[in-house]
mmCIF file of N, CA, C and O in Angstrom:
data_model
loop_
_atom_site.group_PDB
_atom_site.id
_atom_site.type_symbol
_atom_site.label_atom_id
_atom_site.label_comp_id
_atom_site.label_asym_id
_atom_site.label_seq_id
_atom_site.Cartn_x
_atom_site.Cartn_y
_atom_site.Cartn_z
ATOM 1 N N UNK X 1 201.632 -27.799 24.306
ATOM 2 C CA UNK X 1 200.816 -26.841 25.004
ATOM 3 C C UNK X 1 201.402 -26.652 26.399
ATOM 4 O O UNK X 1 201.884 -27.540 27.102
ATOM 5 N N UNK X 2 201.297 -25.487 26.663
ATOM 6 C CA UNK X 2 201.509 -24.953 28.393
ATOM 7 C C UNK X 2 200.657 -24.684 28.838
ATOM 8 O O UNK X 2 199.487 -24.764 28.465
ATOM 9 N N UNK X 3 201.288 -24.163 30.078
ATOM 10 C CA UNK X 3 199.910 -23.802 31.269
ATOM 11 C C UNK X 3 198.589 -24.474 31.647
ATOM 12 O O UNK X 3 197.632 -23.972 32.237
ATOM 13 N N UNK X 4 198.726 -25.575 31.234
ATOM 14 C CA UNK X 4 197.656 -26.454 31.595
ATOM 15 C C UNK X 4 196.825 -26.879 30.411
ATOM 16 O O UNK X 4 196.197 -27.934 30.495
ATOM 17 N N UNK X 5 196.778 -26.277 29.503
ATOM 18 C CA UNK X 5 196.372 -26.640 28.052
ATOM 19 C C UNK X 5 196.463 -27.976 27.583
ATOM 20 O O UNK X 5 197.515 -28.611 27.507
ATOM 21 N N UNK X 6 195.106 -28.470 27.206
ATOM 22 C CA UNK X 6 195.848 -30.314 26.936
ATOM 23 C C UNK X 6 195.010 -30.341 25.118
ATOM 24 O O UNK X 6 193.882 -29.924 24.858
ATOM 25 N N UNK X 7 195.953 -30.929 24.189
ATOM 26 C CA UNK X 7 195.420 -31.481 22.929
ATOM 27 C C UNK X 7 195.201 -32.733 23.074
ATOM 28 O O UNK X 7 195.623 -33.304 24.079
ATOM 29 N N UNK X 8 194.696 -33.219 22.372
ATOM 30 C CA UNK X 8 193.845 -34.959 22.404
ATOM 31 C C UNK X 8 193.314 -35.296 20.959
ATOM 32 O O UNK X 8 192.611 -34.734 20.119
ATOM 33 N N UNK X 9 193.768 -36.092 21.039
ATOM 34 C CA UNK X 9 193.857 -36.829 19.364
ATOM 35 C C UNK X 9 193.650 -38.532 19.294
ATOM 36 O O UNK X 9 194.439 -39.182 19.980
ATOM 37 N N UNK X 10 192.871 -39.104 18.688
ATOM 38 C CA UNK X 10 193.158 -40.684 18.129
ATOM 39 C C UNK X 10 194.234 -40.449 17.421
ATOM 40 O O UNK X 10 194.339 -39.435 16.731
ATOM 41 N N UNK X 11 195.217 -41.419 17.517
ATOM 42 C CA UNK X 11 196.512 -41.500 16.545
ATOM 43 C C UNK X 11 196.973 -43.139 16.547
ATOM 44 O O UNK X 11 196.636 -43.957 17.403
ATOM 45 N N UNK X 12 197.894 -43.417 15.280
ATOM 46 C CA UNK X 12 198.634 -44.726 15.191
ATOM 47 C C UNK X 12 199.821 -44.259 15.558
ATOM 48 O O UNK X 12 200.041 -43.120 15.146
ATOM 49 N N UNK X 13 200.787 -44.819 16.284
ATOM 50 C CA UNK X 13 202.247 -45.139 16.665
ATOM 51 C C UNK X 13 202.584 -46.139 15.769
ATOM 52 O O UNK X 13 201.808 -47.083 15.619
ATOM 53 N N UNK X 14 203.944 -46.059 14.961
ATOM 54 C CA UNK X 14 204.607 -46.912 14.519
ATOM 55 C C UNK X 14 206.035 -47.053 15.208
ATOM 56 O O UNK X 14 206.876 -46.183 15.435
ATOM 57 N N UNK X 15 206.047 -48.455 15.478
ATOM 58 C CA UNK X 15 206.897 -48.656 16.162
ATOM 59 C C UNK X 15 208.646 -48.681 15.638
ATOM 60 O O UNK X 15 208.940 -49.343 14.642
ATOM 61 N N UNK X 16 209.349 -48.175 16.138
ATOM 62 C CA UNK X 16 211.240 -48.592 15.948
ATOM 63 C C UNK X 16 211.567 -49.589 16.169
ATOM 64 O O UNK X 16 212.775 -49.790 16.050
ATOM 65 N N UNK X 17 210.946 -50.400 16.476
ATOM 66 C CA UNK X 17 211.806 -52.051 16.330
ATOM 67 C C UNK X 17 211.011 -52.601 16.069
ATOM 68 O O UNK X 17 209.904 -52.075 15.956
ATOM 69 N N UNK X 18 211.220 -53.933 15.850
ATOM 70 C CA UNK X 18 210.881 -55.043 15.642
ATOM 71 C C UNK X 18 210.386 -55.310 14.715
ATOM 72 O O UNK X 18 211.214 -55.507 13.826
ATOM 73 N N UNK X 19 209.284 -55.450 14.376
ATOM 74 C CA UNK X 19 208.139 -55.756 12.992
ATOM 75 C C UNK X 19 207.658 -54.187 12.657
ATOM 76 O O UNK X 19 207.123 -54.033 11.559
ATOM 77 N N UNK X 20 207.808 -52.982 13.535
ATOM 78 C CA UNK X 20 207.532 -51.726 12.673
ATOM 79 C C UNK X 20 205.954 -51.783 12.840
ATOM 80 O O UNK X 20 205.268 -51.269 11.957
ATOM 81 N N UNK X 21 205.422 -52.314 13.804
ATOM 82 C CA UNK X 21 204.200 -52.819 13.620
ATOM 83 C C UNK X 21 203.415 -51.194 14.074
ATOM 84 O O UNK X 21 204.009 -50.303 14.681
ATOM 85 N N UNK X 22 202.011 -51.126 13.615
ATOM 86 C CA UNK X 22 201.016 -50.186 13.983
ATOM 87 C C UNK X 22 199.908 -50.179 15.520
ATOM 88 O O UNK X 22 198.963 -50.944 15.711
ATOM 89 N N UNK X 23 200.341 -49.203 16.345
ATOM 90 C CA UNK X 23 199.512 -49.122 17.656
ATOM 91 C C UNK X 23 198.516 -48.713 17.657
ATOM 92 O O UNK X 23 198.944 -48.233 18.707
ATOM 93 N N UNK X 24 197.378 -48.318 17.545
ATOM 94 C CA UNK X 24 196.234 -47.765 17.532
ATOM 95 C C UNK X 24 195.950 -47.022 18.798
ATOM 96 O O UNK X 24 195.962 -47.912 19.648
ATOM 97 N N UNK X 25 195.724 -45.998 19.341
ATOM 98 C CA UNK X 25 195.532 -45.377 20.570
ATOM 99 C C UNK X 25 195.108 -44.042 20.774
ATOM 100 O O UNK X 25 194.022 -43.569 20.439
ATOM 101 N N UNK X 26 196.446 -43.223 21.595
ATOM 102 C CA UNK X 26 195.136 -41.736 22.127
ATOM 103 C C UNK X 26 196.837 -41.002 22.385
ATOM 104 O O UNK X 26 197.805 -41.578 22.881
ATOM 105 N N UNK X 27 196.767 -39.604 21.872
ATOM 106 C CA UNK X 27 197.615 -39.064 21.889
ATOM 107 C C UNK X 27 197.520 -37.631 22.241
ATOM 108 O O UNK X 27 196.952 -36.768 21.571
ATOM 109 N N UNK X 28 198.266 -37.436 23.598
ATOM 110 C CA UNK X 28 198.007 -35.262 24.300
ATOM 111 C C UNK X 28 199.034 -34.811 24.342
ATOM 112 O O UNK X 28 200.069 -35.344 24.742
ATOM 113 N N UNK X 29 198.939 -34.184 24.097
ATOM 114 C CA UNK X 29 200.383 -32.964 24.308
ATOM 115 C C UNK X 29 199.898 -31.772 25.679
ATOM 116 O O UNK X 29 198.921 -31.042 25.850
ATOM 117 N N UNK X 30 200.890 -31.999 26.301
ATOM 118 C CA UNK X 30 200.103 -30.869 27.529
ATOM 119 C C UNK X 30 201.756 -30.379 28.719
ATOM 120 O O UNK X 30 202.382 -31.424 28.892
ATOM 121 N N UNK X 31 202.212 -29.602 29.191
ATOM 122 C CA UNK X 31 203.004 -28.927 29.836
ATOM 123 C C UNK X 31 204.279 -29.091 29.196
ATOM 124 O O UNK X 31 205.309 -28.988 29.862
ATOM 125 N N UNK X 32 204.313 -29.385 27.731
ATOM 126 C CA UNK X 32 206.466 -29.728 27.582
ATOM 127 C C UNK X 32 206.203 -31.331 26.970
ATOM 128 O O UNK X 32 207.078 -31.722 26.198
ATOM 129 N N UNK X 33 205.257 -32.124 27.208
ATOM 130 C CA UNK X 33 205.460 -33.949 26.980
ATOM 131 C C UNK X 33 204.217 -34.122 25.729
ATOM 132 O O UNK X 33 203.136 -33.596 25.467
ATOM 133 N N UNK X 34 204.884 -34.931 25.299
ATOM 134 C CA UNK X 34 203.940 -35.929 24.799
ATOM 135 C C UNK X 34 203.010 -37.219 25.046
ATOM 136 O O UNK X 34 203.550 -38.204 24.542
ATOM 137 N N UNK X 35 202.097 -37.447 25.504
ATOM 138 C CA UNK X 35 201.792 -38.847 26.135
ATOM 139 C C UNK X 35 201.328 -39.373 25.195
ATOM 140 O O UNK X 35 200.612 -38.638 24.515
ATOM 141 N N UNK X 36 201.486 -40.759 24.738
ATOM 142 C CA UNK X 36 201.013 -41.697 23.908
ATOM 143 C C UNK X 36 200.017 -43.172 24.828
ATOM 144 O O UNK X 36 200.775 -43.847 25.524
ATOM 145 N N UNK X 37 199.191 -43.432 24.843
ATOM 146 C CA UNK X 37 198.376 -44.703 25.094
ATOM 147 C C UNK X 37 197.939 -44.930 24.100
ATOM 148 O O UNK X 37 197.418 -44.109 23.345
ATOM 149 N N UNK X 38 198.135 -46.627 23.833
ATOM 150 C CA UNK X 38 197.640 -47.952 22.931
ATOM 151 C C UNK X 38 196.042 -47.520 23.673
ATOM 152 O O UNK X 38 195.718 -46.869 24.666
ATOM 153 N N UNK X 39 195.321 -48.241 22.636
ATOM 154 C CA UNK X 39 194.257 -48.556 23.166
ATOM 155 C C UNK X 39 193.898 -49.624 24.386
ATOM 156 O O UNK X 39 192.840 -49.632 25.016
ATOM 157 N N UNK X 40 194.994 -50.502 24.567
ATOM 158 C CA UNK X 40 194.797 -51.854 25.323
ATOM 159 C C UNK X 40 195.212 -51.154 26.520
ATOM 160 O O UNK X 40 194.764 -51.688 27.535
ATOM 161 N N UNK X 41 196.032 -49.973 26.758
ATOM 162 C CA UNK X 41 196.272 -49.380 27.534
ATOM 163 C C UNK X 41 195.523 -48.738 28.572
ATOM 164 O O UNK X 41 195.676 -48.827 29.791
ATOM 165 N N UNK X 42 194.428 -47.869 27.700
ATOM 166 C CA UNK X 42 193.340 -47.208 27.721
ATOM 167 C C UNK X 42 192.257 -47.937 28.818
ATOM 168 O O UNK X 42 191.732 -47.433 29.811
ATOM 169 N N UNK X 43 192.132 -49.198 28.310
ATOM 170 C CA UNK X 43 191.659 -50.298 29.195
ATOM 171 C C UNK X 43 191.753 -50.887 30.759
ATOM 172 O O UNK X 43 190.834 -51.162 31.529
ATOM 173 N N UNK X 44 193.199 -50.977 30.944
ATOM 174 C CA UNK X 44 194.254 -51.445 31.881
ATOM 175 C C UNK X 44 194.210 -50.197 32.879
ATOM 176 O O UNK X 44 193.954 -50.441 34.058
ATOM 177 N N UNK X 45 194.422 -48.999 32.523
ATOM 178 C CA UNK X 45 195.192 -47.624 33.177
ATOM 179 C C UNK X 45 196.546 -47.816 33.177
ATOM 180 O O UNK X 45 197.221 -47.321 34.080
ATOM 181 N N UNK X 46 197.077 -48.498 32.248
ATOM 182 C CA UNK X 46 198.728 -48.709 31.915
ATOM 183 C C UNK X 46 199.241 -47.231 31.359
ATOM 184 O O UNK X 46 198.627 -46.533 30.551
ATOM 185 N N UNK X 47 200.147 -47.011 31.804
ATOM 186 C CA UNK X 47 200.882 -45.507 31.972
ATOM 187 C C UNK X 47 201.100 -44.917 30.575
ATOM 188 O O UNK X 47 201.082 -43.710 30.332
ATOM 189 N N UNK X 48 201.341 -46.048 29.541
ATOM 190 C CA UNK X 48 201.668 -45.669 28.275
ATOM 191 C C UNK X 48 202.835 -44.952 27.854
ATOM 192 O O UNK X 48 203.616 -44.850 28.800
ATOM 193 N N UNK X 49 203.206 -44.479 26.934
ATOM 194 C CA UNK X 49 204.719 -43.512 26.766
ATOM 195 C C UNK X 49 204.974 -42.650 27.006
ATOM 196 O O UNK X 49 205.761 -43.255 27.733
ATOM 197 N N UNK X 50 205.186 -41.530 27.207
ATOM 198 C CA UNK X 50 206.045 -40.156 27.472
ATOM 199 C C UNK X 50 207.483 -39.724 26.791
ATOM 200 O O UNK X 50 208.544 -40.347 26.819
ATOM 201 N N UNK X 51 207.249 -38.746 26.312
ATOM 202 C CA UNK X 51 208.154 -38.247 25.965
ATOM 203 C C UNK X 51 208.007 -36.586 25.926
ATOM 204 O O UNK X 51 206.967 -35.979 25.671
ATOM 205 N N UNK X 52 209.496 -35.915 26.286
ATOM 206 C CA UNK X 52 209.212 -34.509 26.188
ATOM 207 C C UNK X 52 209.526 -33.946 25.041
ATOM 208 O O UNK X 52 210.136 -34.585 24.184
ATOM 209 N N UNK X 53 209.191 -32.807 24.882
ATOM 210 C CA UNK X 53 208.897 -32.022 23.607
ATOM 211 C C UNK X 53 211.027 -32.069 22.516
ATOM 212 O O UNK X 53 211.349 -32.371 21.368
ATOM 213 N N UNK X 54 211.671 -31.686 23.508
ATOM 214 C CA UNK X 54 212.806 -31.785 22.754
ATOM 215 C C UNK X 54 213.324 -33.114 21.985
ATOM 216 O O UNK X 54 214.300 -33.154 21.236
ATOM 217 N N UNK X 55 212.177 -34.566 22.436
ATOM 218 C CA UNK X 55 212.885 -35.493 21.705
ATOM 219 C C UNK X 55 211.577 -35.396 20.637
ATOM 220 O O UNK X 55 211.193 -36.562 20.548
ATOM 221 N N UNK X 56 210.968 -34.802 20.037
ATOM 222 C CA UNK X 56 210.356 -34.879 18.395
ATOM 223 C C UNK X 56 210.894 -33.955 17.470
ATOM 224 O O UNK X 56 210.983 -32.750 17.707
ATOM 225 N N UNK X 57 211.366 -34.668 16.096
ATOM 226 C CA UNK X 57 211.948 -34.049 15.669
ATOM 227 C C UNK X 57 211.123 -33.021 14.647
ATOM 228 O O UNK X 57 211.581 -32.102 13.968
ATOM 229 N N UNK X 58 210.096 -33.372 14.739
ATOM 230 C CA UNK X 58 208.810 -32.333 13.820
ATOM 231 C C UNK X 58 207.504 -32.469 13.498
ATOM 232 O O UNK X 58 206.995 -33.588 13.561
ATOM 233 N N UNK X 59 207.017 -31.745 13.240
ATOM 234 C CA UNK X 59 205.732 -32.138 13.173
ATOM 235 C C UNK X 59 205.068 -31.452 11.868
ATOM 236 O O UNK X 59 205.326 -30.338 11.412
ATOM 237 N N UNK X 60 203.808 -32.757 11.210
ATOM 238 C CA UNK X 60 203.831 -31.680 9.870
ATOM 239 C C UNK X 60 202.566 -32.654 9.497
ATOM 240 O O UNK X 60 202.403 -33.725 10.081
ATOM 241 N N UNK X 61 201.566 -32.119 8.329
ATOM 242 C CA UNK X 61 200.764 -32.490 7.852
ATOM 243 C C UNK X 61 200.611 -33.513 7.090
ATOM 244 O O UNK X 61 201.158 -33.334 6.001
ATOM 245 N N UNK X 62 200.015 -34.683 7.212
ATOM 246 C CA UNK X 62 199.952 -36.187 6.428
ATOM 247 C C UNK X 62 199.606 -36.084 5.314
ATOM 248 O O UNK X 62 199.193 -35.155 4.619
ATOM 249 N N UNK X 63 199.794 -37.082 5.177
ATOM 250 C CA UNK X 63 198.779 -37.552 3.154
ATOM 251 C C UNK X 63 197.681 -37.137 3.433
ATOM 252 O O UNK X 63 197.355 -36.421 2.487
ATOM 253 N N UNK X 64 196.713 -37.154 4.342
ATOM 254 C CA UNK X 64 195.175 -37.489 4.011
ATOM 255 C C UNK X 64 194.811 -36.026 5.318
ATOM 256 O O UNK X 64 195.305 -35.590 6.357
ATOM 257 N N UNK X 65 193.485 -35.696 4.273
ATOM 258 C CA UNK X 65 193.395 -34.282 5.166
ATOM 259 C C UNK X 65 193.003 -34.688 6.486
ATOM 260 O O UNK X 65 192.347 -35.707 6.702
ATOM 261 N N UNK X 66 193.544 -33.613 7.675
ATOM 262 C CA UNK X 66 193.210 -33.660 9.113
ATOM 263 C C UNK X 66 194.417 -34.428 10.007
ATOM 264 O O UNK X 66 194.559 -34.337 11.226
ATOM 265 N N UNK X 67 195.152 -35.118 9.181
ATOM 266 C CA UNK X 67 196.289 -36.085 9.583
ATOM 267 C C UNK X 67 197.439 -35.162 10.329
ATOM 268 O O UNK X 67 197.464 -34.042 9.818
ATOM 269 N N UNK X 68 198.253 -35.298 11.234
ATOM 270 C CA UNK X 68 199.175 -34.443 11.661
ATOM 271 C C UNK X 68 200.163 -35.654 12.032
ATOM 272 O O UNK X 68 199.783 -36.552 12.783
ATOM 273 N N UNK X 69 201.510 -35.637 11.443
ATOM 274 C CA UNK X 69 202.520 -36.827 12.368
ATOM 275 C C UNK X 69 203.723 -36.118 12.470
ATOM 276 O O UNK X 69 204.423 -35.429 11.727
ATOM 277 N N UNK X 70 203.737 -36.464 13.496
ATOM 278 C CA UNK X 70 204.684 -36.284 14.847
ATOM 279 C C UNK X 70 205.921 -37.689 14.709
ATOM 280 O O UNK X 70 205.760 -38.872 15.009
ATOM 281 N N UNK X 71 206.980 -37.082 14.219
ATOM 282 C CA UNK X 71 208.373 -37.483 14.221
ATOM 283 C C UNK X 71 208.996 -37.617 15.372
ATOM 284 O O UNK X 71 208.617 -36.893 16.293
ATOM 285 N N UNK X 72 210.030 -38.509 15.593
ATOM 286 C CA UNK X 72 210.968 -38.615 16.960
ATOM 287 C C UNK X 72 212.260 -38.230 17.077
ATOM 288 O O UNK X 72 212.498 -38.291 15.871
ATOM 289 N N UNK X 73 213.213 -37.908 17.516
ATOM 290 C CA UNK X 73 214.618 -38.344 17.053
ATOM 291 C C UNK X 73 215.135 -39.785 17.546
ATOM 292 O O UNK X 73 214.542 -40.160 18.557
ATOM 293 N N UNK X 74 215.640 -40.249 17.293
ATOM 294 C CA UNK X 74 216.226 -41.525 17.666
ATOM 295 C C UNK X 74 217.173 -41.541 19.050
ATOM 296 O O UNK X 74 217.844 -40.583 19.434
ATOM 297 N N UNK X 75 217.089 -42.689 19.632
ATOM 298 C CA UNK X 75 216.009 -43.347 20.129
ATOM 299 C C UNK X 75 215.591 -43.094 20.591
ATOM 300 O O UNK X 75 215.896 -42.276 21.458
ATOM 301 N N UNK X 76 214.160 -43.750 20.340
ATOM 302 C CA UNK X 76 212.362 -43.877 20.560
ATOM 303 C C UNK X 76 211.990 -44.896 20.429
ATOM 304 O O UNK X 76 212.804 -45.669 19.924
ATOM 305 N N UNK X 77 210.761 -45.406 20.751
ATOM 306 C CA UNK X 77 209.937 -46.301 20.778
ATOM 307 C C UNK X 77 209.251 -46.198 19.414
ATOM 308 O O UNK X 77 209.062 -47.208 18.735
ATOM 309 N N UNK X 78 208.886 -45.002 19.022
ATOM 310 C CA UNK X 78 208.552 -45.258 17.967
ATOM 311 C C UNK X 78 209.443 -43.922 16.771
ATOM 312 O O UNK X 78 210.116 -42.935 17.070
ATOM 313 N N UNK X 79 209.010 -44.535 15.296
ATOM 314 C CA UNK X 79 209.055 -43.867 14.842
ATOM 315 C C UNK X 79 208.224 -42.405 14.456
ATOM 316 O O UNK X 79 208.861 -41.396 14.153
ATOM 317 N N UNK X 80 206.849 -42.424 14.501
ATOM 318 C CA UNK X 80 206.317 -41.478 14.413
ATOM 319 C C UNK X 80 205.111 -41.901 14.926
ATOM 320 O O UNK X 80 204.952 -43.086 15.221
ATOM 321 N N UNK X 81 204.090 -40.940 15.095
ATOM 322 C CA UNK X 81 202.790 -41.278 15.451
ATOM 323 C C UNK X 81 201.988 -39.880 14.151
ATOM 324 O O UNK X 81 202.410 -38.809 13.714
ATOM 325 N N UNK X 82 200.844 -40.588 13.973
ATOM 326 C CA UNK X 82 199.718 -40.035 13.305
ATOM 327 C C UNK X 82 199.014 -39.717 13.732
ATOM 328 O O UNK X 82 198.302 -40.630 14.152
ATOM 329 N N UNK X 83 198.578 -38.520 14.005
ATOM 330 C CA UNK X 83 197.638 -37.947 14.772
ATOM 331 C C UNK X 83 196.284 -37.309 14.080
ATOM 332 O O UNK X 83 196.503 -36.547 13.138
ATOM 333 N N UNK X 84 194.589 -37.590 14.527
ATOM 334 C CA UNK X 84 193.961 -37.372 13.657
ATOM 335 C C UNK X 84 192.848 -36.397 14.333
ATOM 336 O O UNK X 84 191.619 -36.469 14.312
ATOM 337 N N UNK X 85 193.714 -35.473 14.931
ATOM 338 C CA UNK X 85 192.919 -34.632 15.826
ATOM 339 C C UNK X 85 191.633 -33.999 14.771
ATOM 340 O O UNK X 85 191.713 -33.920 13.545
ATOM 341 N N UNK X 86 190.232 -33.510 15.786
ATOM 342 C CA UNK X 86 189.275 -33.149 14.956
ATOM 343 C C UNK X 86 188.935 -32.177 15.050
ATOM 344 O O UNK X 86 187.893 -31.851 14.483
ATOM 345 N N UNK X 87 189.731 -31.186 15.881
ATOM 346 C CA UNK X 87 189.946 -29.682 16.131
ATOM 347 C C UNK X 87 191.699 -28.901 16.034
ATOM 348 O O UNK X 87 192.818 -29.382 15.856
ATOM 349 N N UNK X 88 191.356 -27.978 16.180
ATOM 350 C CA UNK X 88 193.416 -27.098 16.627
ATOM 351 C C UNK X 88 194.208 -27.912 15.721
ATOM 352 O O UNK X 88 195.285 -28.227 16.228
ATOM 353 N N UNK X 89 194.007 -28.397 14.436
ATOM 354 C CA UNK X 89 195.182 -28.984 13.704
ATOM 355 C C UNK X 89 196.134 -27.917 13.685
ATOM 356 O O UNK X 89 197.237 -28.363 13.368
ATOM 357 N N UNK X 90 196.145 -27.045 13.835
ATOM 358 C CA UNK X 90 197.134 -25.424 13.193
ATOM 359 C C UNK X 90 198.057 -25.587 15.221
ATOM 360 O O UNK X 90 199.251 -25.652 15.513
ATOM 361 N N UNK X 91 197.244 -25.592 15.813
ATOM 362 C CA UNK X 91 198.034 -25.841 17.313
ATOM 363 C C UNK X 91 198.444 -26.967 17.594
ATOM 364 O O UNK X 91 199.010 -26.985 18.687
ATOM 365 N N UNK X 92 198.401 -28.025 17.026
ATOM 366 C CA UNK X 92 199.373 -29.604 16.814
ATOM 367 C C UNK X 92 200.516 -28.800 15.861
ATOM 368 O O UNK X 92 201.612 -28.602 16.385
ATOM 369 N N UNK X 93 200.385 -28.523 15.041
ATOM 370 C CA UNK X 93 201.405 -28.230 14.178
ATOM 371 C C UNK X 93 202.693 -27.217 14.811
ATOM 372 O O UNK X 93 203.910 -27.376 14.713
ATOM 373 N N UNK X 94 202.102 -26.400 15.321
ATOM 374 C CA UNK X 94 203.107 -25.338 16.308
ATOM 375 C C UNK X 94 203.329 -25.307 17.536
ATOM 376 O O UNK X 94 203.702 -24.327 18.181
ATOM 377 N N UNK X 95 202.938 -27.251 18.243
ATOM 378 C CA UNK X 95 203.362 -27.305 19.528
ATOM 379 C C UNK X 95 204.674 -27.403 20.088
ATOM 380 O O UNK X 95 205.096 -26.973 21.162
ATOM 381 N N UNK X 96 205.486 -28.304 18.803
ATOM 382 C CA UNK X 96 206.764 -28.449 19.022
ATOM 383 C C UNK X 96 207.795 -27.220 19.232
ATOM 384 O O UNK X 96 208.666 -27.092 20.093
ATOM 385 N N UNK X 97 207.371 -26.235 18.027
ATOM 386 C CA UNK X 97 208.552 -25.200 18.132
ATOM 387 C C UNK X 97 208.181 -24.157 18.998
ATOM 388 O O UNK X 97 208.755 -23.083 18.817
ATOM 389 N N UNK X 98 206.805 -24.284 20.491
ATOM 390 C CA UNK X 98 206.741 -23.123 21.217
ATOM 391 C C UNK X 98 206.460 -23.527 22.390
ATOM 392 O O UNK X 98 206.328 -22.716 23.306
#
């Protein structure tokens, strides 16, 4: 999203290293970036991840209805995140390519 526009979603992060393990947290898309916060994050006011729009490599509809995940290109922190927004699924889907 641009111009000040923010999406907001509960989502899981799976992680690129280590154990591949599952994050549980809060996920916006807003001017060009992606921000990702853990939940433990959420807590703290720990800054959480960032990334801008040119490092995901796509975005597309899950197994289970309402699901949206968001791909990376390598390297990342994670491999993808799941996003389970409960509105604008159709504007998660067409944030990347605009």
């Amino acid at each position: 999203m641009n111009s000040g526009q923010v999406l907001v979603a509960d989502a899981t992060a799976f992680e690129a290293t280590g154990t591949g393990g599952e994050i549980a947290g809060v996920v916006e898309v807003c001017d060009g970036h992606l921000h990702f916060k853990s939940n433990s994050d959420l807590k703290t006011r720990a800054d959480g991840w960032r990334v801008d729009r040119s490092e995901i490599a796509g975005i597309r509809d899950g197994d289970s209805p309402g699901e949206v995940i968001i791909t990376f290109h390598a390297p990342e922190r994670f491999h993808g995140i799941v996003a389970t927004p409960l509105m604008h699924a159709d504007k998660w889907r067409s944030w990347a390519s605009g």
